[in-house]
PDB file of C-alpha atoms in Angstrom:
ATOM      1  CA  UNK A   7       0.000   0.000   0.000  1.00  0.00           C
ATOM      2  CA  UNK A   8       2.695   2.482   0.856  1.00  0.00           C
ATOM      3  CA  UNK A   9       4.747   1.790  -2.199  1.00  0.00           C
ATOM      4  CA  UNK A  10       1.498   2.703  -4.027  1.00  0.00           C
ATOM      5  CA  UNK A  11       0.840   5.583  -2.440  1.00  0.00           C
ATOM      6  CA  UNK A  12       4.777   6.268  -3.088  1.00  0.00           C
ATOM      7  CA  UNK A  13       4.452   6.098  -7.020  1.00  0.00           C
ATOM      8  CA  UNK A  14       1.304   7.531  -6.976  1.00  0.00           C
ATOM      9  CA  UNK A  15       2.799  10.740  -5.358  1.00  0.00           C
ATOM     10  CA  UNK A  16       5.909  10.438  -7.847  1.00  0.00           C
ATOM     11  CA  UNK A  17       3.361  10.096 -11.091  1.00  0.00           C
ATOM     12  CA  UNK A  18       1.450  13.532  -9.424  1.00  0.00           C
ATOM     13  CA  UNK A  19       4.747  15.278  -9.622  1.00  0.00           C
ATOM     14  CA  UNK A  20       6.086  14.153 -12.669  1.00  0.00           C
ATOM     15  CA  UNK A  21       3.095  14.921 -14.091  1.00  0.00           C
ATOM     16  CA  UNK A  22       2.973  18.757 -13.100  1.00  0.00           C
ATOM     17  CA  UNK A  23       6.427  18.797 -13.559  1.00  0.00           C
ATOM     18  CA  UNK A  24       5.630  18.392 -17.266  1.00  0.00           C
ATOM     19  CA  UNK A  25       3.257  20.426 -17.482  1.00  0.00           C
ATOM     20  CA  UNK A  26       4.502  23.284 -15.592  1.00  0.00           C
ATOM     21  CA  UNK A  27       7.960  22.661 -18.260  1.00  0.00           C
ATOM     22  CA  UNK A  28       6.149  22.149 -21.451  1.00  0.00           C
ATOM     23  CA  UNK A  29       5.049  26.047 -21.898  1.00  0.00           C
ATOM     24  CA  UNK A  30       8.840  26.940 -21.194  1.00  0.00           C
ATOM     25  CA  UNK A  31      10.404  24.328 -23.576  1.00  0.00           C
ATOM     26  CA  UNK A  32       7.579  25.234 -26.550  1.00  0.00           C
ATOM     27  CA  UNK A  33       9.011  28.911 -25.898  1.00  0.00           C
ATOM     28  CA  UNK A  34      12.150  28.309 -26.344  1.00  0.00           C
ATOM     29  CA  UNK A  35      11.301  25.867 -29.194  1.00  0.00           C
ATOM     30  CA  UNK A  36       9.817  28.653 -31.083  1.00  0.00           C
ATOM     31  CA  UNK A  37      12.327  31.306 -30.536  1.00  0.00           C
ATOM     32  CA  UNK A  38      14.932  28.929 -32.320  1.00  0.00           C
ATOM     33  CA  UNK A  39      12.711  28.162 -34.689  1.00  0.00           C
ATOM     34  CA  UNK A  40      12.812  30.476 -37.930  1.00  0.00           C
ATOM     35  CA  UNK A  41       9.316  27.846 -39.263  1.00  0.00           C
ATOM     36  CA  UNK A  42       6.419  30.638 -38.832  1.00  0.00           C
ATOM     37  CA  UNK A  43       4.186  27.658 -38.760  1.00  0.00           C
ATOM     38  CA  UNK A  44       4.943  26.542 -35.384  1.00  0.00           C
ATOM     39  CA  UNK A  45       2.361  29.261 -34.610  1.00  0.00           C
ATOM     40  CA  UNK A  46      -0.295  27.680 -36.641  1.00  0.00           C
ATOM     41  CA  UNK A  47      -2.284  26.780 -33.869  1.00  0.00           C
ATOM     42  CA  UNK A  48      -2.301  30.065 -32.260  1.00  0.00           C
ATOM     43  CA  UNK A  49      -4.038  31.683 -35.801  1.00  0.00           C
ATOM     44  CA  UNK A  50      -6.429  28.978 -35.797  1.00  0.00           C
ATOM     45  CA  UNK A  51      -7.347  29.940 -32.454  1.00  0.00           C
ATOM     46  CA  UNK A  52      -7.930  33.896 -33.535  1.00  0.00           C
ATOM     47  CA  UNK A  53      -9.652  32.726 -36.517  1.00  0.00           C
ATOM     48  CA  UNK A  54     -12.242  30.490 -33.897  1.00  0.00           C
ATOM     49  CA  UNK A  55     -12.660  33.516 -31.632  1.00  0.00           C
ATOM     50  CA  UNK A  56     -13.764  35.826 -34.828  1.00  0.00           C
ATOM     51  CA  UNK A  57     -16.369  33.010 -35.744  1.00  0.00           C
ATOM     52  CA  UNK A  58     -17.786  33.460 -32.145  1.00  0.00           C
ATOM     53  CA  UNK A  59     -17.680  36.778 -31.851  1.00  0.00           C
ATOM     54  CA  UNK A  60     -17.742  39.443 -34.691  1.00  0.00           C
ATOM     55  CA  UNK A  61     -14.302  41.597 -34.653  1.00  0.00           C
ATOM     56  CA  UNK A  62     -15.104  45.355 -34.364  1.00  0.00           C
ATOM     57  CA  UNK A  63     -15.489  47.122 -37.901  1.00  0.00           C
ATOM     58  CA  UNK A  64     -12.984  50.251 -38.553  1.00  0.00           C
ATOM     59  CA  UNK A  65     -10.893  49.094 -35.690  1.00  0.00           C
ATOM     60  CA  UNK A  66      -7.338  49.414 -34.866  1.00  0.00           C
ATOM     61  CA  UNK A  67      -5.070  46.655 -35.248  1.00  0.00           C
ATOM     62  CA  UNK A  68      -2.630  45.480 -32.548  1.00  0.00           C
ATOM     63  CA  UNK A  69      -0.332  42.865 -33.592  1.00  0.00           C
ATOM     64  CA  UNK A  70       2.870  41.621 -32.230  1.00  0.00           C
ATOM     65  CA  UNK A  71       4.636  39.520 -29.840  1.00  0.00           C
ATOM     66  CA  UNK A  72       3.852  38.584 -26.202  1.00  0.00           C
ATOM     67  CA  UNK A  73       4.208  42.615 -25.467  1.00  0.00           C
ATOM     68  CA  UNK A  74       0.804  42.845 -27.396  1.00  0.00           C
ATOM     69  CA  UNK A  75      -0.810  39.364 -26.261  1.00  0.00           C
ATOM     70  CA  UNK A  76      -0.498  40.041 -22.297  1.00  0.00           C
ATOM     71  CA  UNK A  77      -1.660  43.760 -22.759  1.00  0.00           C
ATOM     72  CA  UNK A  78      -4.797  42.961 -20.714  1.00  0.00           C
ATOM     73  CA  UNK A  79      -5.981  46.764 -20.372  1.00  0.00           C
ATOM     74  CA  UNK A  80      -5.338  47.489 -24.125  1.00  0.00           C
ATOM     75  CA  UNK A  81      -9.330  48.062 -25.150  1.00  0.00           C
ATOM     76  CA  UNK A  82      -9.977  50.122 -21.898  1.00  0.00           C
ATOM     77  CA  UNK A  83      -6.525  52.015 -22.471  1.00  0.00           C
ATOM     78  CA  UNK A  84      -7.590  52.688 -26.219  1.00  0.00           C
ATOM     79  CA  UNK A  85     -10.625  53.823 -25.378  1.00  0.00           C
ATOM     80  CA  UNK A  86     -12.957  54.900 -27.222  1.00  0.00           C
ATOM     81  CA  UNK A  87     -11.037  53.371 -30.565  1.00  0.00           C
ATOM     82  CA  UNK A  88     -12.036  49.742 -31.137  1.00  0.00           C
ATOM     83  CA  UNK A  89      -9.393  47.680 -30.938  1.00  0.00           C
ATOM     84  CA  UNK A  90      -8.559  44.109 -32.378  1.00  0.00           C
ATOM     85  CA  UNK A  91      -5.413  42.238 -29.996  1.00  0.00           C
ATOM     86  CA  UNK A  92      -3.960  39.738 -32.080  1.00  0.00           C
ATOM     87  CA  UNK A  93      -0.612  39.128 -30.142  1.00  0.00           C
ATOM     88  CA  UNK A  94       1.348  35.835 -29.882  1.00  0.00           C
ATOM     89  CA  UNK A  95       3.966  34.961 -27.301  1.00  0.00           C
ATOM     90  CA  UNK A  96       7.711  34.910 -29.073  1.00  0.00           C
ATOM     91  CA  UNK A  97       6.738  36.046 -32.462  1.00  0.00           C
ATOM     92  CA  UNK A  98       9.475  37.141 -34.836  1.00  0.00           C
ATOM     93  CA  UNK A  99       8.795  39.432 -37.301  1.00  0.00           C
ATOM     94  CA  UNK A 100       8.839  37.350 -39.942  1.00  0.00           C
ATOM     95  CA  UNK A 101       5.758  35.292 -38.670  1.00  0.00           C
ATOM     96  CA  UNK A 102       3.543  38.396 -38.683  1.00  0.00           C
ATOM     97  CA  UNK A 103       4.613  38.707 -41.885  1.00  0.00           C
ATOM     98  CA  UNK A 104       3.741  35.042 -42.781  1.00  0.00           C
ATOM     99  CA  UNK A 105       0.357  35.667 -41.314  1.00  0.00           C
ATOM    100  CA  UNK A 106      -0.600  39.286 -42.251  1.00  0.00           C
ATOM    101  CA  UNK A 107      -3.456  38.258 -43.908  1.00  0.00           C
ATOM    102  CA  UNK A 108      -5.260  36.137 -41.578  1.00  0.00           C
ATOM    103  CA  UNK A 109      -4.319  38.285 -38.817  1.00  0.00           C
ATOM    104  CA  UNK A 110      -4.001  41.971 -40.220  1.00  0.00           C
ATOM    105  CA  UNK A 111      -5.684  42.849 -43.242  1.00  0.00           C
ATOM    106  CA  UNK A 112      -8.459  40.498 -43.149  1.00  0.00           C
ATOM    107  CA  UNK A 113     -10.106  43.119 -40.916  1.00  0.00           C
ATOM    108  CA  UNK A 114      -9.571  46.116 -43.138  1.00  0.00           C
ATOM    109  CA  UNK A 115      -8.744  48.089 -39.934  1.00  0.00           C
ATOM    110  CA  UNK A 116      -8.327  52.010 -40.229  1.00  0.00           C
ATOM    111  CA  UNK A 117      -4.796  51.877 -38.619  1.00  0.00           C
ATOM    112  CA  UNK A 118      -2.458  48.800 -37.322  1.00  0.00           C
ATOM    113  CA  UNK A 119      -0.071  48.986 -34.609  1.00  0.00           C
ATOM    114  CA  UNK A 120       2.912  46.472 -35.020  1.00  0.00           C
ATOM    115  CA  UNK A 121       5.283  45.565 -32.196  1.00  0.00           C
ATOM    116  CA  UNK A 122       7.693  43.256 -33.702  1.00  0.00           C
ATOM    117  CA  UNK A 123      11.230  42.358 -33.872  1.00  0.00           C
ATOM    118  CA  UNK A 124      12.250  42.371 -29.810  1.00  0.00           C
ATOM    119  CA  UNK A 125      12.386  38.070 -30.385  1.00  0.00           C
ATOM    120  CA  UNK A 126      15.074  38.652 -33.602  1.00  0.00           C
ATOM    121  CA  UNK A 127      17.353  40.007 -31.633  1.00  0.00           C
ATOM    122  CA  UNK A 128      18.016  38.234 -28.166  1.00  0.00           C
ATOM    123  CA  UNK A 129      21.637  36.702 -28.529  1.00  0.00           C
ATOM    124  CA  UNK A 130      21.211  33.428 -30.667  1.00  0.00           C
ATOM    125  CA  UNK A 131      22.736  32.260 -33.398  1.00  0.00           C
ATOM    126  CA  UNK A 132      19.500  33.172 -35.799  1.00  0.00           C
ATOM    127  CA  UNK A 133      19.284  36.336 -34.661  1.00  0.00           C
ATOM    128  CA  UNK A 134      18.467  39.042 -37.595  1.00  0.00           C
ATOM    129  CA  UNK A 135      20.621  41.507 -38.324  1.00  0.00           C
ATOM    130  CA  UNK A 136      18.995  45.371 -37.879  1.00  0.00           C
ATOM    131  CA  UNK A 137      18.918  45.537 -41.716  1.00  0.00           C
ATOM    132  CA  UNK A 138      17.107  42.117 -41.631  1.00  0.00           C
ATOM    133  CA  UNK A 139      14.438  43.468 -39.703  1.00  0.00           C
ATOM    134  CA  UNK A 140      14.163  46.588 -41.447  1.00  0.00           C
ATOM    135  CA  UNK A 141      13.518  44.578 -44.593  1.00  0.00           C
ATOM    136  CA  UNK A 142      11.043  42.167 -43.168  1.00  0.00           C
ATOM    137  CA  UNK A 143       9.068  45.443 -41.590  1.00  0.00           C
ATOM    138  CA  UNK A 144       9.272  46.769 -45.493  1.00  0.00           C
ATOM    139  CA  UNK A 145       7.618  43.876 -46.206  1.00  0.00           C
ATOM    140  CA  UNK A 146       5.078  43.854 -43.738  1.00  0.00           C
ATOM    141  CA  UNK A 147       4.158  47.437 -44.993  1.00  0.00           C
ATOM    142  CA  UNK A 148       4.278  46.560 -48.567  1.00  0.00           C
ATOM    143  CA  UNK A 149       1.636  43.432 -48.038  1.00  0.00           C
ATOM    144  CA  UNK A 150      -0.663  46.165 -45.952  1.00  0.00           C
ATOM    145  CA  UNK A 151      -0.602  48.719 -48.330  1.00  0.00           C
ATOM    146  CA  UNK A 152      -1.033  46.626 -51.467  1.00  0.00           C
ATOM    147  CA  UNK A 153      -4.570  45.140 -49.602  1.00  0.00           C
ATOM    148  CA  UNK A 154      -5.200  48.416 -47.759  1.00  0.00           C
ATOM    149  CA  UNK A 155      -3.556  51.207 -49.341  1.00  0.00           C
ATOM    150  CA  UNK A 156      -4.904  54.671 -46.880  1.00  0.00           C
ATOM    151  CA  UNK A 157      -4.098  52.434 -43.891  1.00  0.00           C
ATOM    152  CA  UNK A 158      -1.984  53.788 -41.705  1.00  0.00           C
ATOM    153  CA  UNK A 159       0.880  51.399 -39.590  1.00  0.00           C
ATOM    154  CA  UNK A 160       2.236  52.808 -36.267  1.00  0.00           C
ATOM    155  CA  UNK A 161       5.542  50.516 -35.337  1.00  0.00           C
ATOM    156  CA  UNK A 162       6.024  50.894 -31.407  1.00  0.00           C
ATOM    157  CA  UNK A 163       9.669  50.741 -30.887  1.00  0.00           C
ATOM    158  CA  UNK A 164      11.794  47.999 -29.395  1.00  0.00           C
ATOM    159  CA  UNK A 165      12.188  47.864 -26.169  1.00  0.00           C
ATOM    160  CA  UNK A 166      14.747  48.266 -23.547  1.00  0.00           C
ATOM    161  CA  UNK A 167      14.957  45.684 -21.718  1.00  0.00           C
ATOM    162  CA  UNK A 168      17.474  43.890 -18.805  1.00  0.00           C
ATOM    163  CA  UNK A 169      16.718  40.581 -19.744  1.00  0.00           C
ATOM    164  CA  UNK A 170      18.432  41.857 -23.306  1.00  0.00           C
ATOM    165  CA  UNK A 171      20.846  44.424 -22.429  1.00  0.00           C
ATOM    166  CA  UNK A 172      23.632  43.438 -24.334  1.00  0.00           C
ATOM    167  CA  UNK A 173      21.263  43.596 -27.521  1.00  0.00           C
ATOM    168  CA  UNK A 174      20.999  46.995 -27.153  1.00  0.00           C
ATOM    169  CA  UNK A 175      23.015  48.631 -29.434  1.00  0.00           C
ATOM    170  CA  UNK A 176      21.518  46.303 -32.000  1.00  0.00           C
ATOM    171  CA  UNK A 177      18.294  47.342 -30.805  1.00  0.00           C
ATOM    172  CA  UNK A 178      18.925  51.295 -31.303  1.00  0.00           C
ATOM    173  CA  UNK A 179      20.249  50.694 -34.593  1.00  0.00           C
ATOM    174  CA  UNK A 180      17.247  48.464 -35.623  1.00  0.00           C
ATOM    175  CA  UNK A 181      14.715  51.735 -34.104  1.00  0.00           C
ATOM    176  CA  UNK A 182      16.521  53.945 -36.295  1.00  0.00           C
ATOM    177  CA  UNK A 183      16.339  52.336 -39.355  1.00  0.00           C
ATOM    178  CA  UNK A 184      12.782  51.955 -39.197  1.00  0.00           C
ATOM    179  CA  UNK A 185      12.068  55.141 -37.833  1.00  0.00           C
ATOM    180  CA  UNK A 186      14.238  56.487 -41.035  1.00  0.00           C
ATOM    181  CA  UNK A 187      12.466  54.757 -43.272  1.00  0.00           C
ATOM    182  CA  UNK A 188       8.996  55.367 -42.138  1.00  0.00           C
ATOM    183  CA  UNK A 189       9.878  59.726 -42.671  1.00  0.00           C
ATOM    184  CA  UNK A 190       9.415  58.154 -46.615  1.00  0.00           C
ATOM    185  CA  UNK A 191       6.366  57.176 -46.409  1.00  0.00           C
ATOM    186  CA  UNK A 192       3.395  59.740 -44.585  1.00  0.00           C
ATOM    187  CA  UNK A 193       1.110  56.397 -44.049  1.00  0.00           C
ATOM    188  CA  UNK A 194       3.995  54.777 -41.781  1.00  0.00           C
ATOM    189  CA  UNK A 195       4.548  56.848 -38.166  1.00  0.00           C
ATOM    190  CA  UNK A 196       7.400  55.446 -35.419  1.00  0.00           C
ATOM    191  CA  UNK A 197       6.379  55.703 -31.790  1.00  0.00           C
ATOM    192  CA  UNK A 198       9.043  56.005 -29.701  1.00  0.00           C
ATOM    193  CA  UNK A 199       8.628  54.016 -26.469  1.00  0.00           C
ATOM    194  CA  UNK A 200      12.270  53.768 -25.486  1.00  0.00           C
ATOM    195  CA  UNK A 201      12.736  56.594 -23.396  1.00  0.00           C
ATOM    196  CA  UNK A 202       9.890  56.756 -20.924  1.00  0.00           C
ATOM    197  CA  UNK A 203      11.225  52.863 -19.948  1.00  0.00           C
ATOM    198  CA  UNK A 204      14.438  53.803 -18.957  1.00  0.00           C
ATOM    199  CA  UNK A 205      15.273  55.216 -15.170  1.00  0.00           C
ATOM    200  CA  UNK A 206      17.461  58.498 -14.676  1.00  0.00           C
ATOM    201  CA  UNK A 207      20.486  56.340 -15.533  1.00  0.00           C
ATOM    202  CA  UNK A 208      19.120  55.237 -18.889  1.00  0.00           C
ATOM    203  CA  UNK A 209      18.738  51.668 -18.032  1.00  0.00           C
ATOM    204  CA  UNK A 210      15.700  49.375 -17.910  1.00  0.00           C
ATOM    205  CA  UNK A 211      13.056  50.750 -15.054  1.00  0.00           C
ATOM    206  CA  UNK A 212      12.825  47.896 -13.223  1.00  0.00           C
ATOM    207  CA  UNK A 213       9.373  48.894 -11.867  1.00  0.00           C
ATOM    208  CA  UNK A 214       8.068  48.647 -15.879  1.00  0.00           C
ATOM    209  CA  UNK A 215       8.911  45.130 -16.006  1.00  0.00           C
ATOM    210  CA  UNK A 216       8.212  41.519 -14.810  1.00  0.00           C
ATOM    211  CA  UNK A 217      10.555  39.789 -12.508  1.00  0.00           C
ATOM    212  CA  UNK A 218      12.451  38.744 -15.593  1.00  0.00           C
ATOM    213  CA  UNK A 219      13.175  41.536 -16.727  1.00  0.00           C
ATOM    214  CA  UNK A 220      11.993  41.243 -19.711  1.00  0.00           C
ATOM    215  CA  UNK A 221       7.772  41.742 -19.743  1.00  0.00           C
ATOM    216  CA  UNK A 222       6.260  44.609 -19.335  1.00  0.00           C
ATOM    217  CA  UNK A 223       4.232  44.944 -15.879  1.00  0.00           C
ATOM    218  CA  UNK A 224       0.974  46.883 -15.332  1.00  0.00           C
ATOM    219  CA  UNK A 225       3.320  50.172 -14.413  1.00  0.00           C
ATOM    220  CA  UNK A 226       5.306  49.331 -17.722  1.00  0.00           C
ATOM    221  CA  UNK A 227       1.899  49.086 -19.981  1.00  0.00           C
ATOM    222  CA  UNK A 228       0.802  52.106 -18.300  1.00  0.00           C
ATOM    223  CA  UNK A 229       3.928  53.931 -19.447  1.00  0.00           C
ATOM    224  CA  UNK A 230       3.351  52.735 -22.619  1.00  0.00           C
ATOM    225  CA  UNK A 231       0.462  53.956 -22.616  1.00  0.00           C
ATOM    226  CA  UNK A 232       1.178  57.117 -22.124  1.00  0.00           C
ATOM    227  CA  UNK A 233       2.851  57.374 -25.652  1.00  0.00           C
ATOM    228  CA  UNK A 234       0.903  55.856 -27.555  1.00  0.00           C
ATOM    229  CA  UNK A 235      -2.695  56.332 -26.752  1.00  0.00           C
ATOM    230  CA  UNK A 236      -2.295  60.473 -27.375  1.00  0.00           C
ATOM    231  CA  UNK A 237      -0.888  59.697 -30.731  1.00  0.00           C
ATOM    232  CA  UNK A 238      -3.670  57.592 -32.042  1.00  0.00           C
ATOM    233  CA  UNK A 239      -6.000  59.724 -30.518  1.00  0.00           C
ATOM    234  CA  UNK A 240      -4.960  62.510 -32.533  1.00  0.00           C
ATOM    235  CA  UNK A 241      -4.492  60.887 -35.868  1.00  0.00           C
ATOM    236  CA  UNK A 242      -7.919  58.917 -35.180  1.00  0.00           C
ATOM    237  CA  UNK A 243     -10.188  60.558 -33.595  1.00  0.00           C
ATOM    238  CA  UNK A 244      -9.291  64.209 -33.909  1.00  0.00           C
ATOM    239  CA  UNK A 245      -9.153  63.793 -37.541  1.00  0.00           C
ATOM    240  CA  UNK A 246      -5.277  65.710 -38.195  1.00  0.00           C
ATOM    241  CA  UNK A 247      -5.024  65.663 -42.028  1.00  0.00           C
ATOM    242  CA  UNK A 248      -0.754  65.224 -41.405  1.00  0.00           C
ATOM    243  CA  UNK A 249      -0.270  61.782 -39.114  1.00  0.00           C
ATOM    244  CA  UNK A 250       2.067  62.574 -36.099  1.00  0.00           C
ATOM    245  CA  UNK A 251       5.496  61.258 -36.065  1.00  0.00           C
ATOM    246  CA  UNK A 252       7.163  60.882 -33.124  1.00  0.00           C
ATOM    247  CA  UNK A 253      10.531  61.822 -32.883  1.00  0.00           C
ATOM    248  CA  UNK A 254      13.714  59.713 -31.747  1.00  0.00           C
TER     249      UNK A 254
END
């Protein structure tokens, strides 16, 4: 009997011992993974949620990594813009651009808000170079604006983060390039987000992110939105005939 109860208790923790490492393994699996359809499953589940409920017409796009997905006050701090949240944990820029069309333009939204390219640049060996990303974010544009030509795209920057310090320089360069190139184009606007994040010794604010230095926390979304809801409330709502560009 006590040997049962014994392997009983070892098959309990075994068991949540899996599953509590199976979310932290698939990350890591997908960050090393340059295959955009590893996140098949997650578009299937968007596409299920829009067949349940109807997505808001003339809404506002979000669409990026795990930055977007865990905003959890990102309707209420939009307010009153619709918004559609179609974030997935670890995305690369690349798979948004794989799946702009089941998870962007399909909506015909009025604007779209892209957060993308933090996961190309965290220290591995497939990490993109800044003129990589700059390309892929031409691309995403290009796909947009071929469907939805008056749309406008907002790109929030990259952030700062301590988890991914020593990417930072990488990270400034990759801002700048796509903050130059969207000064061509009067339908692209950069929002820069780096600076409010940073403390009075321009590193990471610790009190803007999760434990792991690396997530935004409630205090870091709230910075956020600080930036960016102003900004879209001009363009959108105010109806300025010249989109406003933050400035780096």
């Amino acid at each position: 009997m006590f040997k049962k109860i014994i392997v009983g208790v070892l098959v309990v923790l075994i068991t949540v011992g899996v599953c509590i490492a199976m979310p932290v393994i698939w990350g890591y699996l997908s960050l090393v993974s340059d295959d955009p359809t590893v996140w098949e499953s997650a578009i299937v589940d968007f596409e299920a949620m829009d067949r349940e409920i109807s997505p808001p017409q003339d809404a506002v796009v979000f669409v990026g990594s795990s930055s977007i997905r865990n905003w959890e006050t990102l309707a209420e701090d939009m307010a009153p813009l619709p918004v559609i949240q179609r974030g997935f944990g670890g995305a690369k820029i690349d798979d948004i651009v794989y799946y702009v069309d089941r998870i962007v333009t399909v909506y015909k939204p009025r604007a779209v808000v892209l957060f993308a390219g933090s996961n190309d640049l965290i220290g591995y060996t497939n990490d993109k170079t800044p003129e990589e990303i700059l390309a892929s974010y031409v691309t995403f544009a290009s796909i947009v604006h071929t469907t939805l030509p008056e749309t406008h795209i907002y790109y929030i920057a990259i952030s700062p983060t301590g988890r991914r310090w020593e990417q930072w320089p990488d990270i400034q360069r990759t801002n700048r390039l796509i903050y130059e190139y969207t000064l061509l184009d009067p339908r692209l606007s950069f929002i820069d987000t780096t600076t409010v994040l940073l403390n009075e010794n321009d590193l990471p604010n610790d009190d803007f992110f999760w434990s792991d230095q690396l997530h935004l926390s409630a205090a870091g979304y709230a910075a956020w939105t600080s930036v960016i809801r102003p900004i879209l409330h001009r363009d959108l709502l105010e109806a300025t005939t010249s989109p406003f560009v933050t400035r780096l």
